[in-house]
Coordinates of C-alpha atoms in Angstrom, one line a residue:
Q1 CA 6.2 182.0 32.7
F2 CA 9.0 179.4 33.0
W3 CA 12.3 181.0 34.3
H4 CA 11.8 183.7 37.0
S5 CA 14.3 185.5 38.7
Q6 CA 15.9 184.0 41.7
G7 CA 18.2 185.4 44.4
C8 CA 19.5 182.5 46.8
T9 CA 21.9 182.8 49.7
V10 CA 23.9 179.5 50.6
F11 CA 26.0 178.8 53.6
L12 CA 28.8 176.7 53.7
V13 CA 30.6 175.6 57.1
G14 CA 33.7 173.2 57.2
K15 CA 33.6 170.5 60.1
D16 CA 36.2 172.0 62.3
A17 CA 33.9 175.5 62.6
T18 CA 31.0 173.5 63.7
T19 CA 29.6 172.4 67.3
D20 CA 29.4 168.9 66.3
G21 CA 31.9 168.2 63.5
S22 CA 29.3 168.4 60.6
V23 CA 29.8 169.9 57.3
L24 CA 26.6 172.4 56.9
V25 CA 25.5 173.8 53.8
S26 CA 22.4 175.6 53.2
H27 CA 20.1 177.2 50.4
S28 CA 17.0 179.4 50.2
N29 CA 15.0 179.3 47.4
D30 CA 13.8 182.5 46.6
G31 CA 11.8 182.6 43.8
E32 CA 8.8 185.1 42.8
F33 CA 6.1 183.1 44.6
D34 CA 5.7 180.5 41.6
T35 CA 8.9 178.3 42.7
D36 CA 7.6 174.6 43.3
P37 CA 8.0 174.4 47.2
R38 CA 7.5 170.5 47.4
L39 CA 9.9 167.9 49.2
V40 CA 9.8 164.9 48.1
K41 CA 12.1 161.5 48.3
V42 CA 13.4 160.1 45.3
P43 CA 13.7 156.4 45.9
A44 CA 17.1 154.3 45.2
A45 CA 17.0 152.4 42.0
D46 CA 18.9 149.6 40.0
H47 CA 19.1 150.0 36.6
A48 CA 19.4 147.4 33.5
P49 CA 22.7 147.3 31.4
G50 CA 22.5 149.6 28.6
S51 CA 19.9 151.8 30.0
M52 CA 20.0 155.5 29.3
R53 CA 18.7 158.5 31.5
D54 CA 16.1 160.9 30.4
V55 CA 17.3 164.8 31.1
F56 CA 14.4 167.0 31.3
F57 CA 14.0 170.9 31.0
S58 CA 13.6 172.4 34.5
P59 CA 11.0 175.1 34.7
E60 CA 11.3 175.4 38.3
S61 CA 8.1 176.9 38.8
Y62 CA 5.1 174.8 39.8
P63 CA 5.0 171.7 38.6
R64 CA 8.8 171.3 38.1
Y65 CA 8.7 167.8 36.8
V66 CA 5.9 165.7 35.8
G67 CA 6.1 162.0 34.5
Y68 CA 6.5 158.4 35.7
D69 CA 10.2 157.9 35.2
R70 CA 11.3 159.0 38.7
N71 CA 8.5 156.8 40.6
I72 CA 7.2 159.9 42.7
P73 CA 3.4 159.8 43.0
E74 CA 3.4 163.9 43.4
Y75 CA 5.0 163.9 40.0
F76 CA 2.6 161.7 38.1
P77 CA 0.3 163.2 35.6
K78 CA -3.1 164.1 36.1
E79 CA -6.0 165.3 34.2
G80 CA -7.4 168.7 35.2
Q81 CA -10.7 169.4 36.8
E82 CA -13.1 172.1 36.6
G83 CA -12.1 174.2 39.7
D84 CA -9.0 172.8 39.9
H85 CA -6.2 175.4 39.7
D86 CA -3.5 172.7 39.4
H87 CA -4.7 172.1 35.7
A88 CA -3.9 169.4 33.4
Q89 CA -0.6 167.9 34.0
S90 CA 1.1 165.9 31.2
S91 CA 4.5 164.0 31.0
F92 CA 7.4 166.3 30.5
V93 CA 9.1 165.4 27.0
P94 CA 13.2 165.0 27.5
I95 CA 15.4 167.1 25.7
G96 CA 18.2 164.5 25.8
R97 CA 19.4 161.1 27.3
I98 CA 22.8 160.3 28.8
P99 CA 23.8 156.5 29.8
Q100 CA 22.5 155.4 32.9
V101 CA 24.6 154.0 35.9
S102 CA 23.7 150.2 37.6
H103 CA 22.3 151.8 40.7
T104 CA 21.4 155.4 41.9
F105 CA 20.9 156.4 45.4
A106 CA 18.0 157.6 47.4
Y107 CA 17.9 161.3 48.0
L108 CA 15.5 164.5 49.0
E109 CA 14.8 166.8 46.4
D110 CA 13.3 170.3 46.3
T111 CA 13.8 172.6 43.0
Y112 CA 17.4 171.0 43.1
G113 CA 18.9 167.8 44.8
A114 CA 19.2 168.6 48.4
V115 CA 20.8 165.5 49.9
N116 CA 21.8 161.6 49.3
E117 CA 22.0 158.9 51.4
M118 CA 25.8 159.0 51.3
Q119 CA 25.6 162.3 52.9
V120 CA 26.4 164.7 49.9
G121 CA 24.4 168.0 50.4
I122 CA 23.8 170.7 48.2
G123 CA 22.8 174.4 48.3
E124 CA 22.4 176.4 45.2
S125 CA 22.4 180.2 44.2
T126 CA 22.4 181.9 40.7
C127 CA 24.8 184.2 39.1
S128 CA 25.9 186.4 36.4
G129 CA 28.4 184.8 33.5
I130 CA 29.4 186.4 30.7
F131 CA 28.6 183.3 28.3
G132 CA 25.2 182.1 28.0
A133 CA 23.6 179.1 26.1
I134 CA 20.2 177.9 24.8
P135 CA 18.9 174.7 26.0
L136 CA 18.2 171.7 23.5
G137 CA 14.5 171.5 22.6
A138 CA 14.5 175.3 22.2
P139 CA 15.1 177.1 18.8
N140 CA 18.8 177.1 18.4
G141 CA 19.5 174.9 21.2
T142 CA 22.8 173.5 22.0
A143 CA 23.2 172.6 25.8
L144 CA 21.5 170.0 27.6
F145 CA 22.2 170.3 31.4
S146 CA 20.8 173.0 34.0
I147 CA 21.8 173.1 37.2
D148 CA 18.7 171.7 38.5
Q149 CA 19.5 168.2 36.4
L150 CA 22.8 168.5 37.2
T151 CA 22.4 168.5 40.8
Q152 CA 19.8 165.8 40.7
I153 CA 22.4 163.5 38.8
A154 CA 25.1 164.2 41.5
M155 CA 22.7 163.0 44.1
E156 CA 22.1 160.0 41.9
R157 CA 25.6 159.0 41.8
S158 CA 28.1 160.5 44.1
T159 CA 29.5 159.3 47.4
S160 CA 31.5 162.6 48.1
A161 CA 31.4 166.1 47.5
R162 CA 34.5 166.1 45.2
E163 CA 33.1 163.1 43.3
A164 CA 30.0 165.4 42.9
V165 CA 31.8 168.5 42.0
Q166 CA 33.7 166.3 39.4
L167 CA 30.8 164.6 37.7
M168 CA 28.8 167.9 37.3
G169 CA 31.7 169.4 35.8
S170 CA 32.3 166.5 33.1
L171 CA 28.8 166.0 32.3
A172 CA 28.6 169.6 31.5
E173 CA 31.6 169.8 29.8
Q174 CA 30.4 166.9 27.5
Y175 CA 26.6 167.8 27.0
G176 CA 26.6 171.5 27.4
F177 CA 25.1 173.7 30.2
Y178 CA 22.6 176.5 30.1
G179 CA 21.6 178.8 32.8
A180 CA 18.6 181.1 34.2
G181 CA 19.1 183.7 31.3
E182 CA 17.2 186.4 32.6
F183 CA 18.4 189.4 34.5
E184 CA 20.1 187.3 37.4
G185 CA 22.5 185.9 34.8
T186 CA 23.7 182.7 33.1
A187 CA 25.7 181.0 35.5
E188 CA 25.5 179.1 38.5
S189 CA 27.3 178.4 42.0
L190 CA 26.8 175.8 44.6
G191 CA 28.0 174.7 47.9
V192 CA 28.5 171.0 48.0
S193 CA 29.5 169.0 51.4
D194 CA 29.7 165.7 52.7
P195 CA 31.2 164.4 56.2
N196 CA 34.4 165.6 55.7
E197 CA 34.6 168.6 53.1
G198 CA 33.0 171.4 51.9
W199 CA 33.4 172.4 47.9
I200 CA 32.1 175.8 46.3
F201 CA 31.3 175.1 42.4
H202 CA 31.0 177.8 39.8
I203 CA 29.6 177.2 36.4
L204 CA 29.0 178.6 33.1
P205 CA 28.5 178.2 29.5
D206 CA 31.3 178.3 27.2
P207 CA 31.5 180.4 24.4
T208 CA 30.2 177.6 22.1
G209 CA 27.1 177.1 23.9
T210 CA 27.7 173.3 23.7
S211 CA 30.2 172.7 26.8
A212 CA 31.3 174.8 30.1
I213 CA 33.4 176.4 32.3
W214 CA 33.8 175.4 35.6
A215 CA 36.0 175.7 38.7
A216 CA 35.5 174.5 42.4
Q217 CA 37.4 175.4 45.6
R218 CA 37.3 173.6 48.7
I219 CA 37.0 175.6 51.8
P220 CA 39.3 174.9 54.9
D221 CA 37.6 172.8 57.7
D222 CA 37.8 175.7 60.2
S223 CA 36.0 178.4 58.1
I224 CA 32.5 179.7 56.6
S225 CA 31.7 180.8 52.9
I226 CA 28.7 182.8 51.5
L227 CA 27.5 182.6 48.1
A228 CA 24.8 185.5 47.2
N229 CA 24.4 185.4 43.4
M230 CA 27.8 186.2 42.6
F231 CA 31.0 184.3 42.0
I232 CA 33.4 184.7 44.9
I233 CA 36.4 181.9 43.7
R234 CA 39.5 184.2 43.0
Q235 CA 42.8 183.1 42.3
I236 CA 42.9 179.5 41.1
D237 CA 45.9 176.9 41.1
P238 CA 45.8 174.2 38.8
H239 CA 48.6 172.4 40.4
D240 CA 46.9 172.4 43.9
T241 CA 44.4 169.6 43.4
D242 CA 43.4 169.1 46.9
T243 CA 41.9 172.5 47.0
F244 CA 41.1 173.4 43.1
L245 CA 39.5 171.4 40.3
M246 CA 38.3 172.9 37.1
S247 CA 37.7 172.4 33.6
G248 CA 40.3 173.2 30.9
T249 CA 38.2 175.9 29.3
V250 CA 38.9 177.9 32.4
H251 CA 42.4 178.9 31.0
S252 CA 42.0 178.3 27.4
V253 CA 39.1 180.5 26.8
A254 CA 40.8 183.3 28.8
L255 CA 43.9 183.0 26.9
E256 CA 41.8 182.9 23.6
Y257 CA 39.8 186.2 24.5
G258 CA 42.8 187.9 26.0
W259 CA 41.8 188.4 29.4
W260 CA 44.8 186.6 31.0
R261 CA 48.3 185.9 29.4
G262 CA 49.1 183.3 31.5
A263 CA 51.0 182.7 35.0
I264 CA 54.2 184.1 34.2
Q265 CA 52.5 187.4 33.1
D266 CA 49.6 187.8 34.9
G267 CA 50.0 185.4 38.1
L268 CA 47.3 183.2 38.8
L269 CA 44.0 183.4 37.0
D270 CA 41.1 185.3 38.9
F271 CA 38.1 183.4 37.9
T272 CA 35.6 186.0 39.3
K273 CA 37.1 188.8 37.7
V274 CA 37.5 186.9 34.5
Y275 CA 34.1 185.2 34.2
S276 CA 31.8 187.2 36.5
D277 CA 29.5 190.0 35.0
G278 CA 29.3 191.3 38.8
E279 CA 26.0 191.8 40.9
Y280 CA 23.0 192.1 39.2
A281 CA 19.4 193.6 40.1
H282 CA 21.5 196.9 41.7
K283 CA 24.7 197.4 43.6
Y284 CA 24.9 195.8 47.1
Y285 CA 22.5 193.0 45.9
S286 CA 25.2 190.5 46.7
G287 CA 27.4 192.4 48.8
R288 CA 25.2 193.2 51.6
R289 CA 24.2 189.5 51.9
M290 CA 27.7 188.7 52.3
W291 CA 28.7 191.4 54.5
G292 CA 25.7 190.4 56.8
G293 CA 26.5 186.9 56.5
Y294 CA 30.0 187.5 57.8
H295 CA 28.9 190.2 60.3
L296 CA 27.2 187.5 62.0
A297 CA 29.7 184.8 61.8
C298 CA 32.8 186.7 62.4
P299 CA 32.0 190.3 63.4
S300 CA 35.6 190.7 65.1
Q301 CA 36.9 190.9 61.5
A302 CA 34.8 193.9 60.9
F303 CA 34.6 193.7 57.0
P304 CA 33.5 196.8 55.2
S305 CA 29.6 197.3 54.3
E306 CA 31.1 199.6 51.2
Y307 CA 32.9 199.0 48.3
V308 CA 33.4 200.2 44.4
D309 CA 32.7 196.9 42.5
L310 CA 32.9 193.6 43.9
Q311 CA 33.8 192.0 40.5
S312 CA 37.1 193.7 40.4
D313 CA 37.7 194.7 43.6
P314 CA 37.0 192.4 46.0
V315 CA 36.6 193.2 49.8
Y316 CA 35.1 190.1 51.1
P317 CA 37.2 186.7 51.1
V318 CA 36.4 183.4 49.6
H319 CA 36.1 182.2 53.2
A320 CA 36.6 183.1 56.8
K321 CA 37.0 181.5 60.1
P322 CA 33.9 182.2 62.5
D323 CA 34.6 183.9 65.8
R324 CA 32.8 180.9 67.3
L325 CA 31.7 177.5 66.4
L326 CA 28.4 177.1 64.4
S327 CA 25.5 174.9 64.4
Q328 CA 22.5 174.1 62.5
K329 CA 20.8 177.0 64.8
D330 CA 23.1 179.8 63.9
L331 CA 22.1 178.8 60.2
F332 CA 18.3 179.2 61.1
R333 CA 19.2 182.8 62.4
F334 CA 21.3 183.8 59.4
H335 CA 18.6 182.9 57.2
R336 CA 16.2 185.1 59.2
Y337 CA 18.6 187.9 58.7
S338 CA 17.5 191.5 57.6
Y339 CA 20.1 193.1 59.2
Q340 CA 18.5 193.9 62.2
G341 CA 20.1 196.4 64.6
T342 CA 22.3 197.6 61.6
A343 CA 22.2 200.7 59.4
F344 CA 20.8 198.7 56.9
D345 CA 18.1 197.1 59.4
L346 CA 14.7 196.7 57.0
G347 CA 12.5 196.8 60.2
G348 CA 13.1 198.9 62.9
E349 CA 12.5 202.7 63.0
N350 CA 12.4 202.6 59.2
L351 CA 9.4 204.6 57.8
A352 CA 9.4 202.0 54.7
G353 CA 8.8 199.1 57.0
G354 CA 5.7 200.9 58.2
P355 CA 4.8 201.8 62.0
F356 CA 5.6 198.1 63.1
G357 CA 8.6 197.6 61.4
S358 CA 8.1 195.1 58.8
P359 CA 11.1 193.9 57.0
D360 CA 9.1 193.2 53.7
R361 CA 9.6 194.8 50.5
W362 CA 7.3 193.6 48.1
K363 CA 8.3 193.2 44.2
A364 CA 8.1 196.1 41.8
G365 CA 4.9 196.9 40.2
R366 CA 3.3 200.0 38.3
G367 CA 4.5 202.5 41.1
E368 CA 8.2 201.3 40.6
L369 CA 8.0 201.9 36.7
E370 CA 7.3 205.6 37.8
I371 CA 10.0 206.2 40.6
V372 CA 13.2 204.4 40.0
G373 CA 15.0 203.1 43.0
N374 CA 15.9 200.0 44.9
W375 CA 15.5 198.2 48.1
E376 CA 18.1 196.9 50.3
R377 CA 18.3 192.9 49.5
S378 CA 18.2 191.2 52.5
I379 CA 19.0 187.2 53.6
G380 CA 15.6 186.6 54.8
L381 CA 12.7 187.2 52.5
Y382 CA 9.0 187.2 52.3
R383 CA 9.0 185.5 48.3
T384 CA 11.1 182.4 49.4
S385 CA 9.5 179.1 48.7
D386 CA 11.7 177.1 50.9
T387 CA 14.9 177.1 52.6
Y388 CA 17.2 174.3 53.9
I389 CA 19.9 173.5 55.9
V390 CA 21.9 169.9 55.2
Q391 CA 23.9 168.6 58.4
S392 CA 26.2 166.0 56.8
R393 CA 27.3 164.5 60.2
S394 CA 30.7 163.1 61.0
S395 CA 30.9 159.5 62.8
K396 CA 30.9 161.6 66.1
T397 CA 27.2 162.1 65.9
D398 CA 26.0 159.7 63.1
T399 CA 24.7 156.8 64.4
G400 CA 23.6 155.1 61.2
T401 CA 20.9 157.5 60.7
G402 CA 22.8 159.6 58.1
A403 CA 22.4 163.6 57.1
V404 CA 19.9 165.4 58.5
L405 CA 18.1 168.0 56.4
W406 CA 16.5 170.9 58.1
F407 CA 13.6 172.1 55.8
G408 CA 11.3 174.9 56.2
P409 CA 9.0 175.9 53.4
A410 CA 7.9 179.4 52.4
S411 CA 9.4 182.3 54.0
P412 CA 12.1 181.7 56.8
H413 CA 10.4 184.4 58.9
G414 CA 7.1 182.4 59.3
T415 CA 8.5 178.9 58.7
V416 CA 10.0 176.4 61.5
F417 CA 13.0 174.4 60.2
T418 CA 11.9 170.5 60.4
P419 CA 14.4 167.5 60.3
F420 CA 14.1 164.8 57.7
L421 CA 16.2 162.0 56.7
V422 CA 16.9 160.1 53.6
H423 CA 16.4 156.8 55.3
L424 CA 12.8 157.5 56.0
S425 CA 10.3 155.5 53.9
D426 CA 8.8 158.8 52.4
I427 CA 8.0 162.6 53.4
P428 CA 4.9 163.4 55.3
T429 CA 2.0 164.9 52.7
S430 CA 2.2 168.4 54.5
F431 CA 5.7 168.7 53.4
R432 CA 5.0 166.5 49.9
S433 CA 2.6 169.5 48.9
G434 CA 2.0 173.3 48.5
H435 CA 1.4 175.0 45.5
Q436 CA 0.9 179.0 45.3
Q437 CA -2.1 178.6 43.3
K438 CA -4.1 176.7 46.0
F439 CA -4.6 177.3 49.4
D440 CA -4.5 174.2 51.5
R441 CA -4.5 173.9 55.2
S442 CA -2.7 170.6 55.1
S443 CA 0.5 172.1 53.6
M444 CA 3.1 173.3 55.8
F445 CA 3.9 175.5 52.9
W446 CA 0.7 177.5 53.4
A447 CA 1.2 177.4 57.3
A448 CA 4.2 178.9 57.2
C449 CA 3.1 181.8 54.4
F450 CA 0.1 182.3 56.4
A451 CA 2.2 183.0 59.7
H452 CA 4.5 185.2 57.8
N453 CA 1.3 187.4 56.0
V454 CA -0.7 187.3 59.4
A455 CA 2.2 188.5 61.3
N456 CA 2.2 192.0 59.3
L457 CA -1.1 192.7 61.2
K458 CA 1.5 194.4 63.8
W459 CA 5.0 192.9 62.9
S460 CA 7.0 193.9 65.9
Y461 CA 4.7 192.5 68.3
A462 CA 3.7 189.3 66.2
I463 CA 7.2 188.4 65.2
Q464 CA 8.2 188.0 68.9
D465 CA 5.4 185.3 69.1
I466 CA 6.5 183.6 65.9
Q467 CA 10.3 183.8 67.1
A468 CA 9.2 182.1 70.2
R469 CA 7.4 179.2 68.7
Q470 CA 10.1 179.0 66.4
T471 CA 12.6 178.5 68.9
Q472 CA 10.5 175.9 71.1
L473 CA 9.7 173.8 68.2
E474 CA 13.3 173.9 66.4
Q475 CA 14.7 172.9 69.6
N476 CA 12.3 170.2 70.5
S477 CA 13.4 168.9 66.9
I478 CA 16.9 169.1 68.1
D479 CA 16.3 167.3 71.0
M480 CA 14.1 164.6 69.4
V481 CA 17.1 164.1 66.3
E482 CA 19.5 163.4 69.5
H483 CA 17.4 161.1 71.5
V484 CA 16.4 159.2 68.4
D485 CA 20.2 158.6 67.3
V486 CA 20.9 157.5 70.8
L487 CA 17.8 154.7 70.5
F488 CA 18.9 153.7 66.9
G489 CA 22.8 153.3 67.9
Q490 CA 21.6 151.0 70.6
D491 CA 18.7 148.8 68.6
Q492 CA 18.9 149.7 65.0
N493 CA 15.2 150.1 65.1
M494 CA 14.2 152.2 61.9
E495 CA 10.6 151.9 63.0
E496 CA 11.1 154.0 66.0
V497 CA 13.0 156.5 64.2
E498 CA 10.1 156.7 61.4
T499 CA 7.5 157.2 64.4
A500 CA 9.5 159.8 66.2
Y501 CA 9.8 162.0 62.7
Q502 CA 6.6 161.6 61.9
S503 CA 5.0 162.4 65.0
N504 CA 7.4 165.7 65.1
V505 CA 6.1 166.9 61.7
E506 CA 2.6 166.6 63.0
T507 CA 3.4 168.7 66.1
V508 CA 5.0 171.2 63.9
V509 CA 2.6 171.8 61.6
T510 CA -0.5 171.5 64.0
S511 CA 1.4 174.0 66.1
L512 CA 2.2 176.7 63.0
W513 CA -1.4 176.5 61.8
S514 CA -2.7 177.4 65.8
L515 CA 0.0 180.0 65.9
S516 CA -1.6 182.2 62.9
D517 CA -5.0 181.9 64.8
E518 CA -3.3 183.1 68.2
I519 CA -1.8 185.9 66.3
M520 CA -5.0 186.9 64.4
F521 CA -6.7 187.0 67.7
K522 CA -3.9 188.8 69.7
Y523 CA -3.7 191.7 67.3
A524 CA -7.1 192.1 65.9
S525 CA -8.0 195.8 64.5
G526 CA -5.2 197.4 66.0
F527 CA -5.6 196.0 69.4
V528 CA -3.4 193.7 71.8
N529 CA -5.6 191.3 73.5
E530 CA -4.6 189.0 76.1
P531 CA -7.8 187.3 77.9
P532 CA -8.7 187.4 80.4
D533 CA -8.0 191.0 82.1
H534 CA -5.8 192.6 79.3
M535 CA -8.5 192.7 76.2
S536 CA -8.8 195.7 73.6
Q537 CA -5.5 197.3 75.0
M538 CA -4.7 200.3 73.0
V539 CA -1.1 200.7 72.1
G540 CA -1.5 203.0 69.1
Y541 CA 1.6 203.6 67.2
P542 CA 5.4 204.4 67.9
S543 CA 6.1 208.0 68.5
W544 CA 9.2 207.9 66.0
W545 CA 6.3 207.1 63.0
L546 CA 3.9 209.7 64.6
K547 CA 6.4 212.4 63.8
A548 CA 7.7 211.0 60.4
V549 CA 3.9 210.7 58.9
G550 CA 2.9 214.4 60.3
Y551 CA 0.7 213.1 63.1
E552 CA 1.3 216.5 65.0
D553 CA 0.1 218.2 61.8
G554 CA -3.2 216.5 62.0
P555 CA -6.7 218.4 63.3
P556 CA -6.2 220.5 66.1
P557 CA -8.7 220.1 69.5
P558 CA -12.1 221.3 68.8
P559 CA -12.5 225.1 69.6
T560 CA -15.4 225.0 72.2
T561 CA -14.2 225.5 75.8
P562 CA -16.1 222.7 77.9
K563 CA -18.2 223.9 80.8
C564 CA -19.2 220.4 82.6
C565 CA -17.4 217.5 83.6
H566 CA -16.4 215.9 80.6
P567 CA -12.4 215.1 79.9
G568 CA -10.4 218.3 78.9
R569 CA -10.2 218.9 75.6
S570 CA -6.8 221.1 75.8
S571 CA -3.9 220.0 74.2
S572 CA -3.5 217.4 76.7
S573 CA -6.9 215.9 76.0
N574 CA -5.1 212.7 74.8
V575 CA -3.3 212.1 77.9
S576 CA -6.6 212.6 79.9
F577 CA -8.5 210.3 77.6
L578 CA -5.4 207.5 77.8
R579 CA -5.5 208.1 81.8
N580 CA -9.1 207.7 82.1
H581 CA -9.1 204.2 80.1
G582 CA -5.8 202.9 82.1
V583 CA -3.3 203.0 79.3
Y584 CA -1.5 206.2 81.0
E585 CA -0.6 206.8 84.3
D586 CA 1.3 209.6 85.9
K587 CA 2.4 210.7 89.3
E588 CA -1.1 212.5 90.0
E589 CA -2.9 209.2 89.3
E590 CA -0.8 207.4 91.6
E591 CA -1.5 209.7 94.4
G592 CA -5.2 209.0 94.3
S593 CA -6.5 211.8 91.8
K594 CA -9.7 210.8 90.8
P595 CA -10.5 211.2 87.0
E596 CA -13.7 213.7 86.2
L597 CA -15.8 210.7 84.8
T598 CA -19.8 210.6 84.5
G599 CA -22.3 208.0 83.1
K600 CA -21.1 204.6 81.9
A601 CA -17.3 205.5 82.2
A602 CA -17.8 206.5 85.8
M603 CA -19.5 202.8 86.7
K604 CA -16.8 201.2 84.6
Y605 CA -13.9 202.9 86.7
Y606 CA -15.6 202.3 89.7
L607 CA -16.0 198.4 88.9
K608 CA -12.2 198.3 87.7
Q609 CA -11.0 199.8 90.7
S610 CA -13.0 197.3 93.1

């Protein structure tokens, strides 16, 4: 299986809307637990005149690429060995070639090009579109480029966000573009950043399958924009080239199909209304995340949670001004959002979340074939392969180390966003590794995945431990980045930078693995264990859940009336039992009433009191 459903979310924040003047762009890679989660560095390179650049089909599942072309050891072919779940990996065969440039920039890459040495950053979100195309190399294939390859070439060749947008658009027009092609759609959307500008980029195949239709819009510097698997660009003005860029096919195809009759009759063309196929999966799949993002960033604007059809009846803007300035820490929080405290909260007092309010809603199986329905789509997901935030930094904060990539493998609920620089010599092994078919205690992907899954022992309790550790480690990382920036600004010693970043990675990975063990110990077998004096605490289930599942309708008390000194077996027997075990205290107990205990229970009570 190559293509799988995605559901990525992107936040794009302008420089005047951030605390430090950076432009921020984020991306959550929400696959089906088979998306390649590895973070690698692609080195800069010089190329001989007349060289060609190979273009490959991009499966996105592990391994996303195999070959020697890019000089990355993690991508090198390997022979399969008995018991090796990675199996044999042979070099990918290119599906086409384009002329190479003389020099390509270094950049960091996961499924997509993330950020390059010129501080150009990209976040991706698959969208529905009205046209589809087939990649070259497949029967009836016509198109050379997927969004994966376009972002990689943008990283290799672009010095600004505007240049990246124009380059990706022109290549897609010349060589053809193909999308995912499954239920989530045939089109793509990107957030593109540099230290000065943030751009939204939409693209889909043209009707022939040999070219592309694309448009891009620059967001105001004081605004935030949210991409959630649906186009959002509306009226586009071809004369306002400071704000809009686009292919000629945007208007020519709309005219040809009669979807737009020209500016005089219909006004400016609404790109989403013409070229989007609306939300996929279900209603609110995109809209709820847009509402959620704006609910966090600008609650004062009170955008509605209900609507008719986002494609034809937009209720959310292309961009909005946040209520306060945002930082990378805000985007960490946004990507962990499951609508806590709202009517759409996937945790809390929600029977589907279980007694301890897990926000996880597993993917459909046999039961969902029998019962038709849908879950709310949250921003933070259990099935995410990685999430990152690119901090394209202004001259006010960048002392020469460039953009910071805050990378978190696996679910954002369990991960720790950890900083990296393109200028580092390489990415540590713990982040270069990660494969869903092979458990690996040296991998940060599995450290975060393990933490998230073990938290489901008692989610509402354990998530507090995780959040405390995330806050601590992420703040330590922010402090480290600021400290290293100062040092580098003074002595330009890249060796010091390397040492600090590498040490920080080791601390994060070690601490996260340790946290999983701590959670397992603390919440084992339904108890809460806090040594030395608070072991085996009985916390039971929340009362709202007991009512919901019919606990009150369970077996009644024993019919025999006790004649001895044992705890009462009346309707209040549970209270007596809990009181005698120190779980529950009432006024009578506080005034010195002695519980009726015998045997070992009497001795234990005596020892506890003394």
